[in-house]
Amino acid sequence: MIELNNSEEKIFNKINALKEKSGSHSPSVFTIKNEIKEIDIKIDACFLSNPYATDLFIDYLKKDLIKSNKLRDVLEFYPSQNSAISNFLSKKLKINSDNLLIGNGAIEIIQALLHNFVNSNIVVCIPTFSSYYEFVLPKTKVLYYQLEKKKKYQLDIKDYLNFVLKNKAKNIVLINPNNPDGGYIKKDNLEFLLKNLTHLENIIIDESFIHFASEDISNSPINYIQFFKLYRNVSLIKSMSKDFGIAGIRCGYGILNSNKVQKLLSNGYLWNSNGLSEYFFRLLINDQFYNKYEKLRKKYINEVNYFEKELSKIKQIKVYPSSANFMLIELLDGSTAENFVSKMLIKYGIYLRNCNDKIGLSGEFIRLASRSRSENKIIIDSIQKIFNYK
Ligand SMILES: *Cc1c(COP(=O)(O)O)cnc(C)c1O
């Protein structure tokens, strides 16, 4: 069982104080580095991004903006308006531009939908990404659907459908793959749900981690846009933060009914995107960039699978099945998640997500993101050391 010594205990208290201030999200690496000098973070396995994609983006950014001296323009001038960015991006997504709303991160679209179109109630599966229940209006009732531990937190489609019907739900949100467990709803199952729920007002599908999921061995990309075209109550939400590894520049979008886009654009969201995120969206439509990205996406999925396999060999932990780039992990040796996360951070400089604050989880859980091959090796090595393997 993992326990902290006196000096570790002192640092642990400081971490806790920072955590209190960050609400239901973890304190950022910047915050920890600034506030707790004793900690030297070497690997951030808390944030859920593809590090190879970040490298690719930085390569392009250096070439296109820094070496060519165009960075000044990006910083000095206004970016394009929301609808102008939608115009070129919609072509890449093969949708009409009036169905696209660019967000300052996906979080802005989530907030916009919950504040403007979700009224009486909404079904939220737990455990989940907290914004979906924290941002609802006071009048909106959140109907929590508990994902079951004995089903390894995978969604039971028929049971879920019954729950939605029985509770006379008007709105639902599905994150696919889900955060924090990586549970994935296969496309056929998702379509079965959509077919049976055409009477709902809103079906919000958050596909922020979909680039990491696969249904075949060649890891071909999965796309839900056809569901948006077939079912009028479907809204798709997509963050760029995780799959492209660019959370800092805040890029996301929503694929929504044109009347929703129109309503939102009519009183706001004019320049909600910034110069760097416009630069990113222009890269996204560049085939050369996208082909390179696609290779790195597959390389990273392979890395994630390898990481999952190696972690599964450690007998003090249970790794839940995940189709995303992170794993929900339960500690089985009697250690608390707090002690495990603190030890990994203080002793090895590895930052993990303690899932204590996630509603709907019972047990001692952490969430661990896959990084590059070399970083994953260090993570596994450190976990083995913590459990006295070496
Ligand atoms: C991280 C996350 C978001 C927020 O994405 P941003 O684009 O960074 O705002 C939205 N949905 C889920 C499920 C997430 O995990």
CSV table of C-alpha atoms and ligand atoms in Angstrom, one decimal:
chain,number,residue,atom,x,y,z
A,1,MET,CA,0.0,0.0,0.0
A,2,ILE,CA,1.3,3.4,-0.9
A,3,GLU,CA,1.9,5.9,1.9
A,4,LEU,CA,3.5,9.3,2.0
A,5,ASN,CA,6.4,10.3,4.3
A,6,ASN,CA,6.4,13.6,6.2
A,7,SER,CA,7.9,15.8,3.6
A,8,GLU,CA,5.7,14.3,0.9
A,9,GLU,CA,2.7,14.9,3.2
A,10,LYS,CA,3.6,18.6,3.3
A,11,ILE,CA,3.7,18.9,-0.5
A,12,PHE,CA,0.5,16.9,-0.7
A,13,ASN,CA,-1.3,19.5,1.4
A,14,LYS,CA,-0.1,22.2,-1.0
A,15,ILE,CA,-1.4,20.2,-4.0
A,16,ASN,CA,-4.7,19.8,-2.3
A,17,ALA,CA,-5.0,23.5,-1.7
A,18,LEU,CA,-4.5,24.2,-5.4
A,19,LYS,CA,-7.0,21.5,-6.3
A,20,GLU,CA,-9.6,23.1,-4.2
A,21,LYS,CA,-9.2,26.3,-6.2
A,22,SER,CA,-9.6,24.6,-9.6
A,23,GLY,CA,-13.1,23.2,-9.1
A,24,SER,CA,-13.8,20.1,-11.0
A,25,HIS,CA,-10.8,20.4,-13.3
A,26,SER,CA,-7.2,19.7,-12.3
A,27,PRO,CA,-4.8,22.6,-11.7
A,28,SER,CA,-2.8,23.3,-14.8
A,29,VAL,CA,0.9,22.4,-15.0
A,30,PHE,CA,1.7,26.1,-15.1
A,31,THR,CA,-0.1,26.6,-11.8
A,32,ILE,CA,1.6,23.7,-10.1
A,33,LYS,CA,5.1,24.8,-11.3
A,34,ASN,CA,4.5,28.3,-10.1
A,35,GLU,CA,3.0,27.6,-6.8
A,36,ILE,CA,4.9,24.4,-5.6
A,37,LYS,CA,8.6,24.8,-6.2
A,38,GLU,CA,9.4,21.4,-4.7
A,39,ILE,CA,7.6,19.7,-7.6
A,40,ASP,CA,9.3,19.2,-10.9
A,41,ILE,CA,6.8,18.0,-13.5
A,42,LYS,CA,8.5,16.0,-16.2
A,43,ILE,CA,5.5,14.3,-17.8
A,44,ASP,CA,1.9,15.5,-17.9
A,45,ALA,CA,-0.2,12.4,-18.2
A,46,CYS,CA,-3.2,14.3,-16.9
A,47,PHE,CA,-3.9,16.2,-20.1
A,48,LEU,CA,-5.3,13.9,-22.8
A,49,SER,CA,-3.6,14.9,-26.0
A,50,ASN,CA,-1.6,13.4,-28.8
A,51,PRO,CA,2.0,14.7,-28.3
A,52,TYR,CA,3.0,13.8,-31.9
A,53,ALA,CA,0.3,16.0,-33.3
A,54,THR,CA,1.5,18.9,-31.1
A,55,ASP,CA,5.0,18.4,-32.6
A,56,LEU,CA,3.6,18.5,-36.1
A,57,PHE,CA,1.7,21.7,-35.4
A,58,ILE,CA,4.7,23.4,-34.0
A,59,ASP,CA,6.8,22.5,-37.1
A,60,TYR,CA,4.2,24.2,-39.3
A,61,LEU,CA,3.9,27.1,-37.0
A,62,LYS,CA,7.6,27.7,-37.0
A,63,LYS,CA,7.8,27.5,-40.7
A,64,ASP,CA,4.7,29.5,-41.6
A,65,LEU,CA,4.6,32.1,-38.9
A,66,ILE,CA,7.9,32.5,-37.1
A,67,LYS,CA,10.5,32.0,-39.8
A,68,SER,CA,8.5,33.9,-42.4
A,69,ASN,CA,7.8,36.7,-39.9
A,70,LYS,CA,4.0,36.5,-40.2
A,71,LEU,CA,3.5,36.0,-36.5
A,72,ARG,CA,3.1,39.8,-36.1
A,73,ASP,CA,0.1,39.8,-38.4
A,74,VAL,CA,-1.6,37.1,-36.5
A,75,LEU,CA,-1.1,38.9,-33.2
A,76,GLU,CA,-1.7,42.5,-34.4
A,77,PHE,CA,-4.8,42.1,-36.5
A,78,TYR,CA,-8.3,40.8,-35.9
A,79,PRO,CA,-8.8,37.2,-36.9
A,80,SER,CA,-11.6,36.5,-39.4
A,81,GLN,CA,-15.1,36.5,-38.2
A,82,ASN,CA,-16.8,33.3,-37.1
A,83,SER,CA,-18.8,32.9,-40.3
A,84,ALA,CA,-15.7,33.4,-42.5
A,85,ILE,CA,-13.9,30.6,-40.7
A,86,SER,CA,-17.0,28.4,-41.0
A,87,ASN,CA,-17.0,29.1,-44.7
A,88,PHE,CA,-13.7,27.5,-45.5
A,89,LEU,CA,-13.9,24.8,-42.8
A,90,SER,CA,-17.4,23.6,-43.9
A,91,LYS,CA,-16.0,22.5,-47.2
A,92,LYS,CA,-13.5,20.2,-45.5
A,93,LEU,CA,-16.3,18.8,-43.4
A,94,LYS,CA,-18.6,18.5,-46.3
A,95,ILE,CA,-21.5,20.3,-44.7
A,96,ASN,CA,-23.2,23.6,-45.3
A,97,SER,CA,-21.4,26.6,-43.7
A,98,ASP,CA,-24.6,27.7,-42.0
A,99,ASN,CA,-24.4,24.5,-40.0
A,100,LEU,CA,-21.0,25.2,-38.5
A,101,LEU,CA,-20.3,27.3,-35.4
A,102,ILE,CA,-16.6,27.9,-34.5
A,103,GLY,CA,-15.9,28.0,-30.8
A,104,ASN,CA,-13.3,29.3,-28.5
A,105,GLY,CA,-12.7,25.6,-27.6
A,106,ALA,CA,-15.5,23.1,-27.6
A,107,ILE,CA,-16.4,24.2,-24.2
A,108,GLU,CA,-17.9,27.4,-25.6
A,109,ILE,CA,-20.2,25.4,-27.9
A,110,ILE,CA,-21.2,23.2,-25.0
A,111,GLN,CA,-22.1,26.3,-22.9
A,112,ALA,CA,-23.9,27.9,-25.8
A,113,LEU,CA,-26.1,24.8,-26.4
A,114,LEU,CA,-26.9,24.3,-22.7
A,115,HIS,CA,-27.7,28.0,-22.2
A,116,ASN,CA,-29.8,28.5,-25.2
A,117,PHE,CA,-31.5,25.3,-26.3
A,118,VAL,CA,-31.6,22.8,-23.4
A,119,ASN,CA,-34.6,23.6,-21.2
A,120,SER,CA,-36.6,21.1,-19.1
A,121,ASN,CA,-34.1,18.3,-18.5
A,122,ILE,CA,-31.1,16.5,-19.8
A,123,VAL,CA,-29.7,12.9,-19.4
A,124,VAL,CA,-26.1,12.8,-18.5
A,125,CYS,CA,-24.2,9.5,-18.1
A,126,ILE,CA,-21.9,9.4,-15.1
A,127,PRO,CA,-18.9,9.4,-14.6
A,128,THR,CA,-18.4,12.1,-17.2
A,129,PHE,CA,-16.9,15.4,-18.3
A,130,SER,CA,-18.3,17.7,-15.6
A,131,SER,CA,-19.3,20.7,-17.7
A,132,TYR,CA,-22.3,18.9,-19.1
A,133,TYR,CA,-24.0,19.0,-15.7
A,134,GLU,CA,-22.3,22.1,-14.2
A,135,PHE,CA,-23.2,24.5,-17.0
A,136,VAL,CA,-26.9,23.7,-17.3
A,137,LEU,CA,-29.4,26.5,-16.5
A,138,PRO,CA,-30.9,26.5,-13.0
A,139,LYS,CA,-34.3,25.5,-14.5
A,140,THR,CA,-32.8,22.4,-16.2
A,141,LYS,CA,-33.1,19.1,-14.3
A,142,VAL,CA,-30.1,16.8,-14.8
A,143,LEU,CA,-31.1,13.2,-15.0
A,144,TYR,CA,-28.0,11.1,-14.1
A,145,TYR,CA,-27.7,7.8,-15.8
A,146,GLN,CA,-25.2,5.7,-13.8
A,147,LEU,CA,-22.8,3.7,-16.0
A,148,GLU,CA,-22.3,0.4,-14.1
A,149,LYS,CA,-19.0,-0.7,-12.7
A,150,LYS,CA,-19.9,-4.3,-13.2
A,151,LYS,CA,-20.3,-3.5,-16.9
A,152,LYS,CA,-16.9,-1.8,-16.9
A,153,TYR,CA,-18.6,1.6,-17.4
A,154,GLN,CA,-19.6,0.6,-20.9
A,155,LEU,CA,-23.0,2.0,-22.0
A,156,ASP,CA,-25.8,-0.6,-22.0
A,157,ILE,CA,-27.8,0.7,-25.0
A,158,LYS,CA,-31.1,-1.0,-24.3
A,159,ASP,CA,-31.1,-0.1,-20.6
A,160,TYR,CA,-30.1,3.5,-21.4
A,161,LEU,CA,-32.9,3.8,-24.0
A,162,ASN,CA,-35.4,2.6,-21.4
A,163,PHE,CA,-34.1,5.1,-18.9
A,164,VAL,CA,-34.4,8.0,-21.4
A,165,LEU,CA,-38.0,7.0,-22.3
A,166,LYS,CA,-39.1,6.2,-18.8
A,167,ASN,CA,-37.9,9.6,-17.5
A,168,LYS,CA,-39.5,11.4,-20.4
A,169,ALA,CA,-36.2,13.0,-21.2
A,170,LYS,CA,-36.1,15.9,-23.7
A,171,ASN,CA,-32.4,16.2,-24.1
A,172,ILE,CA,-29.4,13.8,-23.9
A,173,VAL,CA,-25.7,14.1,-24.2
A,174,LEU,CA,-23.4,11.3,-25.3
A,175,ILE,CA,-19.6,11.6,-25.2
A,176,ASN,CA,-18.1,9.1,-27.6
A,177,PRO,CA,-15.6,7.8,-26.4
A,178,ASN,CA,-16.5,8.9,-22.9
A,179,ASN,CA,-14.3,10.8,-20.6
A,180,PRO,CA,-13.0,9.6,-18.0
A,181,ASP,CA,-13.4,5.9,-19.0
A,182,GLY,CA,-12.9,5.8,-22.7
A,183,GLY,CA,-16.1,3.7,-23.2
A,184,TYR,CA,-17.1,3.6,-26.8
A,185,ILE,CA,-20.6,3.2,-28.4
A,186,LYS,CA,-20.2,1.5,-31.7
A,187,LYS,CA,-21.7,3.3,-34.7
A,188,ASP,CA,-24.5,0.7,-35.2
A,189,ASN,CA,-25.5,1.0,-31.6
A,190,LEU,CA,-25.5,4.8,-31.7
A,191,GLU,CA,-27.7,4.7,-34.8
A,192,PHE,CA,-30.1,2.4,-33.0
A,193,LEU,CA,-30.4,5.0,-30.3
A,194,LEU,CA,-30.9,7.9,-32.6
A,195,LYS,CA,-33.6,6.0,-34.5
A,196,ASN,CA,-35.5,5.4,-31.3
A,197,LEU,CA,-35.1,9.0,-30.0
A,198,THR,CA,-36.2,11.1,-32.9
A,199,HIS,CA,-38.8,12.8,-30.6
A,200,LEU,CA,-36.1,14.4,-28.4
A,201,GLU,CA,-35.3,18.1,-28.6
A,202,ASN,CA,-31.6,17.7,-28.5
A,203,ILE,CA,-29.1,14.9,-28.8
A,204,ILE,CA,-25.7,16.3,-28.2
A,205,ILE,CA,-22.9,14.0,-29.3
A,206,ASP,CA,-19.4,15.1,-28.1
A,207,GLU,CA,-16.9,13.5,-30.4
A,208,SER,CA,-13.8,15.2,-28.9
A,209,PHE,CA,-12.0,11.8,-28.6
A,210,ILE,CA,-13.3,10.1,-31.7
A,211,HIS,CA,-10.0,10.4,-33.6
A,212,PHE,CA,-8.5,7.9,-31.0
A,213,ALA,CA,-11.3,5.3,-31.5
A,214,SER,CA,-11.3,2.6,-34.1
A,215,GLU,CA,-13.7,-0.1,-35.2
A,216,ASP,CA,-11.3,-2.0,-37.5
A,217,ILE,CA,-7.7,-3.1,-37.4
A,218,SER,CA,-6.5,-0.4,-39.9
A,219,ASN,CA,-7.8,2.3,-37.5
A,220,SER,CA,-9.7,4.1,-40.2
A,221,PRO,CA,-11.2,7.4,-39.1
A,222,ILE,CA,-14.8,7.3,-37.7
A,223,ASN,CA,-17.2,10.1,-38.7
A,224,TYR,CA,-20.6,10.9,-37.3
A,225,ILE,CA,-21.5,13.7,-39.7
A,226,GLN,CA,-23.9,11.4,-41.5
A,227,PHE,CA,-26.0,11.2,-38.3
A,228,PHE,CA,-26.2,15.0,-38.2
A,229,LYS,CA,-27.5,14.9,-41.7
A,230,LEU,CA,-30.1,12.1,-41.0
A,231,TYR,CA,-31.4,13.2,-37.6
A,232,ARG,CA,-32.6,16.8,-37.1
A,233,ASN,CA,-32.2,16.8,-33.3
A,234,VAL,CA,-28.5,15.8,-33.4
A,235,SER,CA,-25.7,18.4,-32.6
A,236,LEU,CA,-22.1,17.4,-32.9
A,237,ILE,CA,-19.4,18.9,-30.7
A,238,LYS,CA,-15.7,18.6,-31.6
A,239,SER,CA,-12.8,19.8,-29.6
A,240,MET,CA,-9.4,20.1,-31.4
A,241,SER,CA,-7.5,20.2,-28.0
A,242,LYS,CA,-7.0,16.5,-27.5
A,243,ASP,CA,-6.5,15.0,-30.9
A,244,PHE,CA,-4.4,17.8,-32.3
A,245,GLY,CA,-2.7,18.6,-29.0
A,246,ILE,CA,-3.4,22.3,-29.0
A,247,ALA,CA,-5.6,23.0,-26.0
A,248,GLY,CA,-3.7,26.3,-25.4
A,249,ILE,CA,-5.0,28.0,-28.6
A,250,ARG,CA,-8.7,27.1,-27.9
A,251,CYS,CA,-10.2,25.5,-31.0
A,252,GLY,CA,-13.4,23.7,-31.3
A,253,TYR,CA,-16.6,23.7,-33.3
A,254,GLY,CA,-20.2,22.6,-33.3
A,255,ILE,CA,-22.2,21.1,-36.2
A,256,LEU,CA,-25.7,22.4,-35.5
A,257,ASN,CA,-29.0,23.1,-37.1
A,258,SER,CA,-28.8,26.3,-39.1
A,259,ASN,CA,-31.4,28.0,-37.0
A,260,LYS,CA,-29.3,27.4,-33.9
A,261,VAL,CA,-26.2,28.7,-35.6
A,262,GLN,CA,-28.1,31.8,-36.8
A,263,LYS,CA,-29.6,32.4,-33.3
A,264,LEU,CA,-26.2,32.3,-31.7
A,265,LEU,CA,-24.4,34.4,-34.3
A,266,SER,CA,-27.1,37.0,-34.2
A,267,ASN,CA,-26.0,38.2,-30.8
A,268,GLY,CA,-22.4,37.2,-30.2
A,269,TYR,CA,-19.5,35.0,-31.1
A,270,LEU,CA,-18.2,37.4,-33.8
A,271,TRP,CA,-14.5,37.2,-33.1
A,272,ASN,CA,-14.5,34.4,-30.5
A,273,SER,CA,-11.8,32.6,-32.4
A,274,ASN,CA,-8.2,34.0,-32.1
A,275,GLY,CA,-5.5,34.5,-34.7
A,276,LEU,CA,-3.6,31.4,-33.8
A,277,SER,CA,-6.8,29.2,-33.9
A,278,GLU,CA,-7.7,30.7,-37.3
A,279,TYR,CA,-4.2,29.7,-38.4
A,280,PHE,CA,-4.9,26.2,-37.1
A,281,PHE,CA,-8.2,25.9,-38.9
A,282,ARG,CA,-6.5,27.0,-42.1
A,283,LEU,CA,-3.9,24.2,-41.6
A,284,LEU,CA,-6.7,21.7,-41.1
A,285,ILE,CA,-8.0,22.2,-44.6
A,286,ASN,CA,-4.4,21.8,-46.0
A,287,ASP,CA,-4.1,18.3,-47.4
A,288,GLN,CA,-0.4,18.0,-46.8
A,289,PHE,CA,-0.8,18.8,-43.1
A,290,TYR,CA,-3.8,16.5,-42.8
A,291,ASN,CA,-2.1,13.5,-44.4
A,292,LYS,CA,0.9,13.9,-42.1
A,293,TYR,CA,-1.5,14.2,-39.2
A,294,GLU,CA,-3.4,11.1,-40.2
A,295,LYS,CA,-0.1,9.1,-40.0
A,296,LEU,CA,0.6,10.4,-36.6
A,297,ARG,CA,-2.9,9.7,-35.4
A,298,LYS,CA,-2.5,6.0,-36.3
A,299,LYS,CA,1.0,5.9,-34.9
A,300,TYR,CA,-0.4,7.3,-31.6
A,301,ILE,CA,-3.3,4.8,-31.5
A,302,ASN,CA,-0.7,2.0,-31.8
A,303,GLU,CA,1.2,3.6,-29.0
A,304,VAL,CA,-1.9,3.8,-26.8
A,305,ASN,CA,-2.7,0.1,-27.4
A,306,TYR,CA,0.9,-0.8,-26.4
A,307,PHE,CA,0.6,1.3,-23.3
A,308,GLU,CA,-2.7,-0.3,-22.3
A,309,LYS,CA,-1.2,-3.8,-22.8
A,310,GLU,CA,1.8,-3.0,-20.6
A,311,LEU,CA,-0.3,-1.4,-17.9
A,312,SER,CA,-2.6,-4.4,-17.8
A,313,LYS,CA,0.4,-6.5,-16.6
A,314,ILE,CA,0.7,-4.6,-13.3
A,315,LYS,CA,-1.4,-6.7,-10.9
A,316,GLN,CA,-2.0,-3.9,-8.3
A,317,ILE,CA,-4.2,-2.0,-10.8
A,318,LYS,CA,-7.2,-2.7,-13.0
A,319,VAL,CA,-7.3,-1.1,-16.4
A,320,TYR,CA,-10.8,-0.5,-17.7
A,321,PRO,CA,-11.3,-1.0,-21.5
A,322,SER,CA,-10.9,2.3,-23.3
A,323,SER,CA,-11.2,3.4,-26.9
A,324,ALA,CA,-9.7,6.7,-26.2
A,325,ASN,CA,-6.1,7.8,-25.5
A,326,PHE,CA,-6.4,7.4,-21.8
A,327,MET,CA,-7.3,4.7,-19.3
A,328,LEU,CA,-9.4,4.7,-16.2
A,329,ILE,CA,-7.5,2.8,-13.7
A,330,GLU,CA,-8.6,1.4,-10.4
A,331,LEU,CA,-6.1,0.8,-7.5
A,332,LEU,CA,-6.6,-2.7,-6.1
A,333,ASP,CA,-3.9,-2.8,-3.4
A,334,GLY,CA,-5.7,-0.7,-0.8
A,335,SER,CA,-3.8,2.5,-1.8
A,336,THR,CA,-5.8,5.7,-2.1
A,337,ALA,CA,-5.9,7.6,-5.4
A,338,GLU,CA,-4.6,10.7,-3.6
A,339,ASN,CA,-1.5,8.9,-2.3
A,340,PHE,CA,-0.8,7.3,-5.6
A,341,VAL,CA,-1.2,10.5,-7.6
A,342,SER,CA,0.9,12.5,-5.0
A,343,LYS,CA,3.7,9.9,-4.9
A,344,MET,CA,3.9,9.8,-8.7
A,345,LEU,CA,4.1,13.6,-8.9
A,346,ILE,CA,6.4,14.2,-6.0
A,347,LYS,CA,8.8,11.3,-6.5
A,348,TYR,CA,8.8,10.9,-10.3
A,349,GLY,CA,7.4,14.2,-11.7
A,350,ILE,CA,4.5,12.5,-13.4
A,351,TYR,CA,1.2,14.3,-13.3
A,352,LEU,CA,-1.9,12.1,-13.2
A,353,ARG,CA,-5.6,12.8,-12.8
A,354,ASN,CA,-7.1,11.8,-9.5
A,355,CYS,CA,-10.7,10.9,-10.2
A,356,ASN,CA,-11.9,11.3,-6.6
A,357,ASP,CA,-14.1,14.2,-7.5
A,358,LYS,CA,-15.8,12.5,-10.4
A,359,ILE,CA,-19.4,11.6,-9.5
A,360,GLY,CA,-20.5,8.1,-10.4
A,361,LEU,CA,-17.2,6.3,-9.6
A,362,SER,CA,-16.9,4.1,-6.5
A,363,GLY,CA,-13.5,3.0,-5.6
A,364,GLU,CA,-10.0,4.5,-5.9
A,365,PHE,CA,-9.6,5.7,-9.5
A,366,ILE,CA,-7.1,7.6,-11.5
A,367,ARG,CA,-7.1,8.5,-15.2
A,368,LEU,CA,-3.9,8.1,-17.1
A,369,ALA,CA,-3.2,9.5,-20.5
A,370,SER,CA,-0.9,7.9,-23.0
A,371,ARG,CA,2.1,10.0,-24.1
A,372,SER,CA,4.9,9.3,-26.5
A,373,ARG,CA,6.7,5.9,-26.5
A,374,SER,CA,9.6,7.2,-24.4
A,375,GLU,CA,7.4,9.0,-21.9
A,376,ASN,CA,5.1,5.9,-21.5
A,377,LYS,CA,8.1,3.8,-20.7
A,378,ILE,CA,9.0,6.2,-17.9
A,379,ILE,CA,5.4,6.1,-16.6
A,380,ILE,CA,5.3,2.3,-16.6
A,381,ASP,CA,8.7,2.1,-15.0
A,382,SER,CA,7.7,4.5,-12.2
A,383,ILE,CA,4.4,2.7,-11.5
A,384,GLN,CA,6.4,-0.6,-11.2
A,385,LYS,CA,8.8,1.1,-8.9
A,386,ILE,CA,6.0,2.5,-6.7
A,387,PHE,CA,4.7,-1.0,-6.3
A,388,ASN,CA,8.2,-2.4,-5.6
A,389,TYR,CA,8.6,-4.3,-8.8
A,390,LYS,CA,12.2,-3.2,-9.1
B,1,LIG,C1,-11.7,18.5,-23.0
B,1,LIG,C2,-13.1,18.2,-23.4
B,1,LIG,C3,-13.8,19.3,-23.9
B,1,LIG,C4,-13.3,20.7,-24.0
B,1,LIG,O1,-12.6,20.9,-25.1
B,1,LIG,P1,-12.0,22.3,-25.5
B,1,LIG,O2,-12.0,22.4,-26.9
B,1,LIG,O3,-10.6,22.3,-24.9
B,1,LIG,O4,-12.8,23.4,-24.9
B,1,LIG,C5,-15.1,19.0,-24.4
B,1,LIG,N1,-15.6,17.7,-24.2
B,1,LIG,C6,-15.0,16.7,-23.7
B,1,LIG,C7,-15.6,15.4,-23.5
B,1,LIG,C8,-13.7,16.9,-23.2
B,1,LIG,O5,-13.0,16.0,-22.6
